[in-house]
Structure formats: structure tokens, C-alpha cells
Coordinates of C-alpha atoms in Angstrom, one line a residue:
M168 CA -18.3 -16.9 19.8
G169 CA -20.7 -19.8 18.7
A170 CA -23.6 -22.0 19.0
A171 CA -23.5 -25.2 20.0
G172 CA -25.1 -27.3 17.0
K173 CA -25.5 -24.7 14.5
D174 CA -23.9 -26.0 10.6
R175 CA -20.9 -23.8 10.6
S176 CA -20.1 -24.7 7.2
R177 CA -22.5 -22.7 5.2
M178 CA -23.7 -19.7 6.8
T179 CA -25.8 -16.5 5.6
I180 CA -24.9 -13.2 6.5
G181 CA -27.6 -12.8 9.0
D182 CA -26.3 -16.6 10.9
F183 CA -23.0 -15.5 10.1
A184 CA -23.5 -12.3 12.3
R185 CA -25.6 -13.6 14.8
M186 CA -23.4 -16.7 15.7
C187 CA -20.4 -14.3 15.9
G188 CA -21.9 -11.4 18.1
V189 CA -21.6 -8.3 15.6
S190 CA -23.9 -6.9 13.4
Q191 CA -24.7 -7.4 9.2
R192 CA -23.9 -4.1 9.0
T193 CA -20.2 -4.8 10.7
V194 CA -20.0 -8.0 8.4
H195 CA -20.0 -5.6 5.4
Y196 CA -18.1 -3.0 7.3
Y197 CA -15.3 -5.5 7.6
E198 CA -15.5 -6.7 4.0
R199 CA -15.4 -3.2 2.5
L200 CA -11.8 -3.1 4.4
G201 CA -10.6 -6.4 3.1
L202 CA -10.1 -8.1 6.4
I203 CA -13.5 -10.9 5.6
S204 CA -14.9 -12.0 2.8
P205 CA -17.6 -14.9 2.2
A206 CA -16.6 -18.0 1.5
T207 CA -18.3 -18.3 -1.4
R208 CA -21.1 -15.8 -3.2
E209 CA -23.5 -16.9 -5.0
G210 CA -24.7 -15.8 -8.5
T211 CA -27.6 -14.5 -7.1
G212 CA -25.7 -12.4 -4.4
Y213 CA -26.0 -14.0 -1.5
R214 CA -23.1 -14.0 0.4
Y215 CA -22.3 -17.7 2.6
Y216 CA -19.4 -17.9 5.2
D217 CA -18.0 -20.8 7.0
E218 CA -16.0 -22.0 9.8
A219 CA -12.6 -20.1 8.6
S220 CA -14.8 -16.7 8.8
V221 CA -15.8 -17.3 11.7
R222 CA -12.4 -17.8 13.0
R223 CA -10.8 -14.7 11.5
L224 CA -13.9 -12.5 12.5
E225 CA -12.8 -14.2 16.2
K226 CA -9.1 -13.1 15.8
I227 CA -10.3 -9.8 13.9
A228 CA -11.9 -9.4 17.6
A229 CA -8.7 -10.7 19.7
L230 CA -6.9 -8.2 17.7
K231 CA -9.0 -5.2 18.8
R232 CA -8.8 -5.9 22.8
V233 CA -5.5 -5.7 22.4
G234 CA -5.8 -2.4 21.0
L235 CA -5.0 -2.6 17.5
S236 CA -7.1 -0.1 14.9
L237 CA -8.6 -1.7 12.1
D238 CA -6.2 -0.5 9.9
E239 CA -3.6 -2.3 12.0
I240 CA -5.7 -5.2 12.2
A241 CA -6.1 -5.2 8.2
S242 CA -1.9 -5.0 8.2
V243 CA -1.5 -8.4 10.4
I244 CA -4.4 -10.6 10.2
D245 CA -3.5 -12.5 6.7
L246 CA -0.2 -13.2 8.9
Y247 CA -2.3 -15.5 11.2
F248 CA -3.9 -17.5 8.6
E249 CA -0.7 -18.3 6.0
D250 CA 1.7 -19.0 9.3
A251 CA -0.6 -22.0 11.2
S252 CA 1.8 -21.0 13.7
G253 CA 0.6 -17.7 14.0
I254 CA 4.3 -16.7 14.8
R255 CA 4.6 -14.3 11.9
G256 CA 1.2 -12.4 12.9
K257 CA 2.8 -12.5 16.7
Q258 CA 6.0 -10.7 15.8
Q259 CA 4.0 -8.0 13.8
V260 CA 1.5 -7.5 16.6
L261 CA 3.9 -7.2 19.3
K262 CA 6.0 -3.9 16.8
I263 CA 2.9 -2.4 16.7
L264 CA 2.5 -2.2 20.5
K265 CA 5.9 -1.4 21.2
T266 CA 5.0 1.6 19.1
H267 CA 1.5 2.1 20.5
L268 CA 3.7 1.7 23.7
A269 CA 6.2 4.7 22.9
E270 CA 3.8 6.8 21.2
T271 CA 2.3 6.8 24.8
E272 CA 4.7 7.4 26.8
A273 CA 5.7 10.3 24.5
K274 CA 2.5 11.9 24.9
L275 CA 2.7 11.0 28.6
S276 CA 5.8 13.6 28.6
E277 CA 4.1 16.8 26.5
L278 CA 1.4 15.9 29.3
R279 CA 3.7 16.2 32.4
Q280 CA 6.0 19.1 30.8
F281 CA 2.5 20.6 30.0
R282 CA 1.4 20.2 33.2
K283 CA 4.4 21.7 34.5
E284 CA 4.0 25.1 32.4
T285 CA 0.8 25.5 33.2
A286 CA 1.7 25.3 37.6
D287 CA 4.3 27.5 36.8
N288 CA 2.0 29.6 35.0
I289 CA -0.4 30.0 37.7
A290 CA 2.2 30.1 40.5
R291 CA 3.7 33.4 38.1
I292 CA -0.1 35.1 37.6
E293 CA -0.8 34.5 41.3
A294 CA 2.2 36.4 42.2
L295 CA 1.6 39.1 40.1
L296 CA -2.2 39.5 41.4
A297 CA -0.4 39.4 44.9
E298 CA 1.8 41.9 44.3
A299 CA -0.9 44.3 42.2
K300 CA -2.8 43.6 45.6
S301 CA 0.0 44.9 48.0

């Protein structure tokens, strides 16, 4: 993300989207979800974005990379911009990631149990077939 020499204090949605490597459609979608908003909006309906908008979109991308859903991002994104240290946001992300890990462990346990039951059923049916042939 970023373009040298570009004025990042007042960008149209097209410039903003290009600079951030997303589509205008994505920008509109994120606006509808409340993840971002234009810095200013003129009476003509034109949206303008600024450096803060770029930083916000960069944070959204970073949170997506660590595995947060857009709903989860919506629940933490403001924390990063209300607290300059980012500690509150990181604490909340840590809680979410720990929940993801616990859910993953539970799913793995269920899959191991399903695998065992399937292998047992295969063995039982093979034994029944072998018995029937003799």
C-alpha cells in the first residue's frame, strides 16, 4: 500500500482504492459494515479519504491476515484508533484468537473421534463380509 508523491490528505474513492490495493466495491462494502468512513463528504456526494483512512484500511488488512472475520474486525478496529498504544485492540484480538484456537482444537477432537468411528465401522463391515464369504 502507498504511493510516493501522492497527496494522501484528500483522495477520491478511486485514488484511495487504488492506493490501498482494493476495489471501490470493497471500500463501499467496508463503509456499509462501519469499518471505514470517508474523511469528508461533499454536498455533491463525493467521498474523500485521507491518511487516517489509509491507516485504517491497512489495519483491517492486517487483522484479516491474522484470521479475524469482518465482524470480529468491526468489534476491535476502533480500539486501535482510540488508544495510540494499540494495547486494548491487541488484548481483544488475543481473546478472539484464543477462542479460534479453542474452537479449532474442539473440531480436531471431533474429527479424530469421527475418524476412529469410521475406521471401526469399516473394520466391522469388512469382518462381516469376510464371515459371510466363508
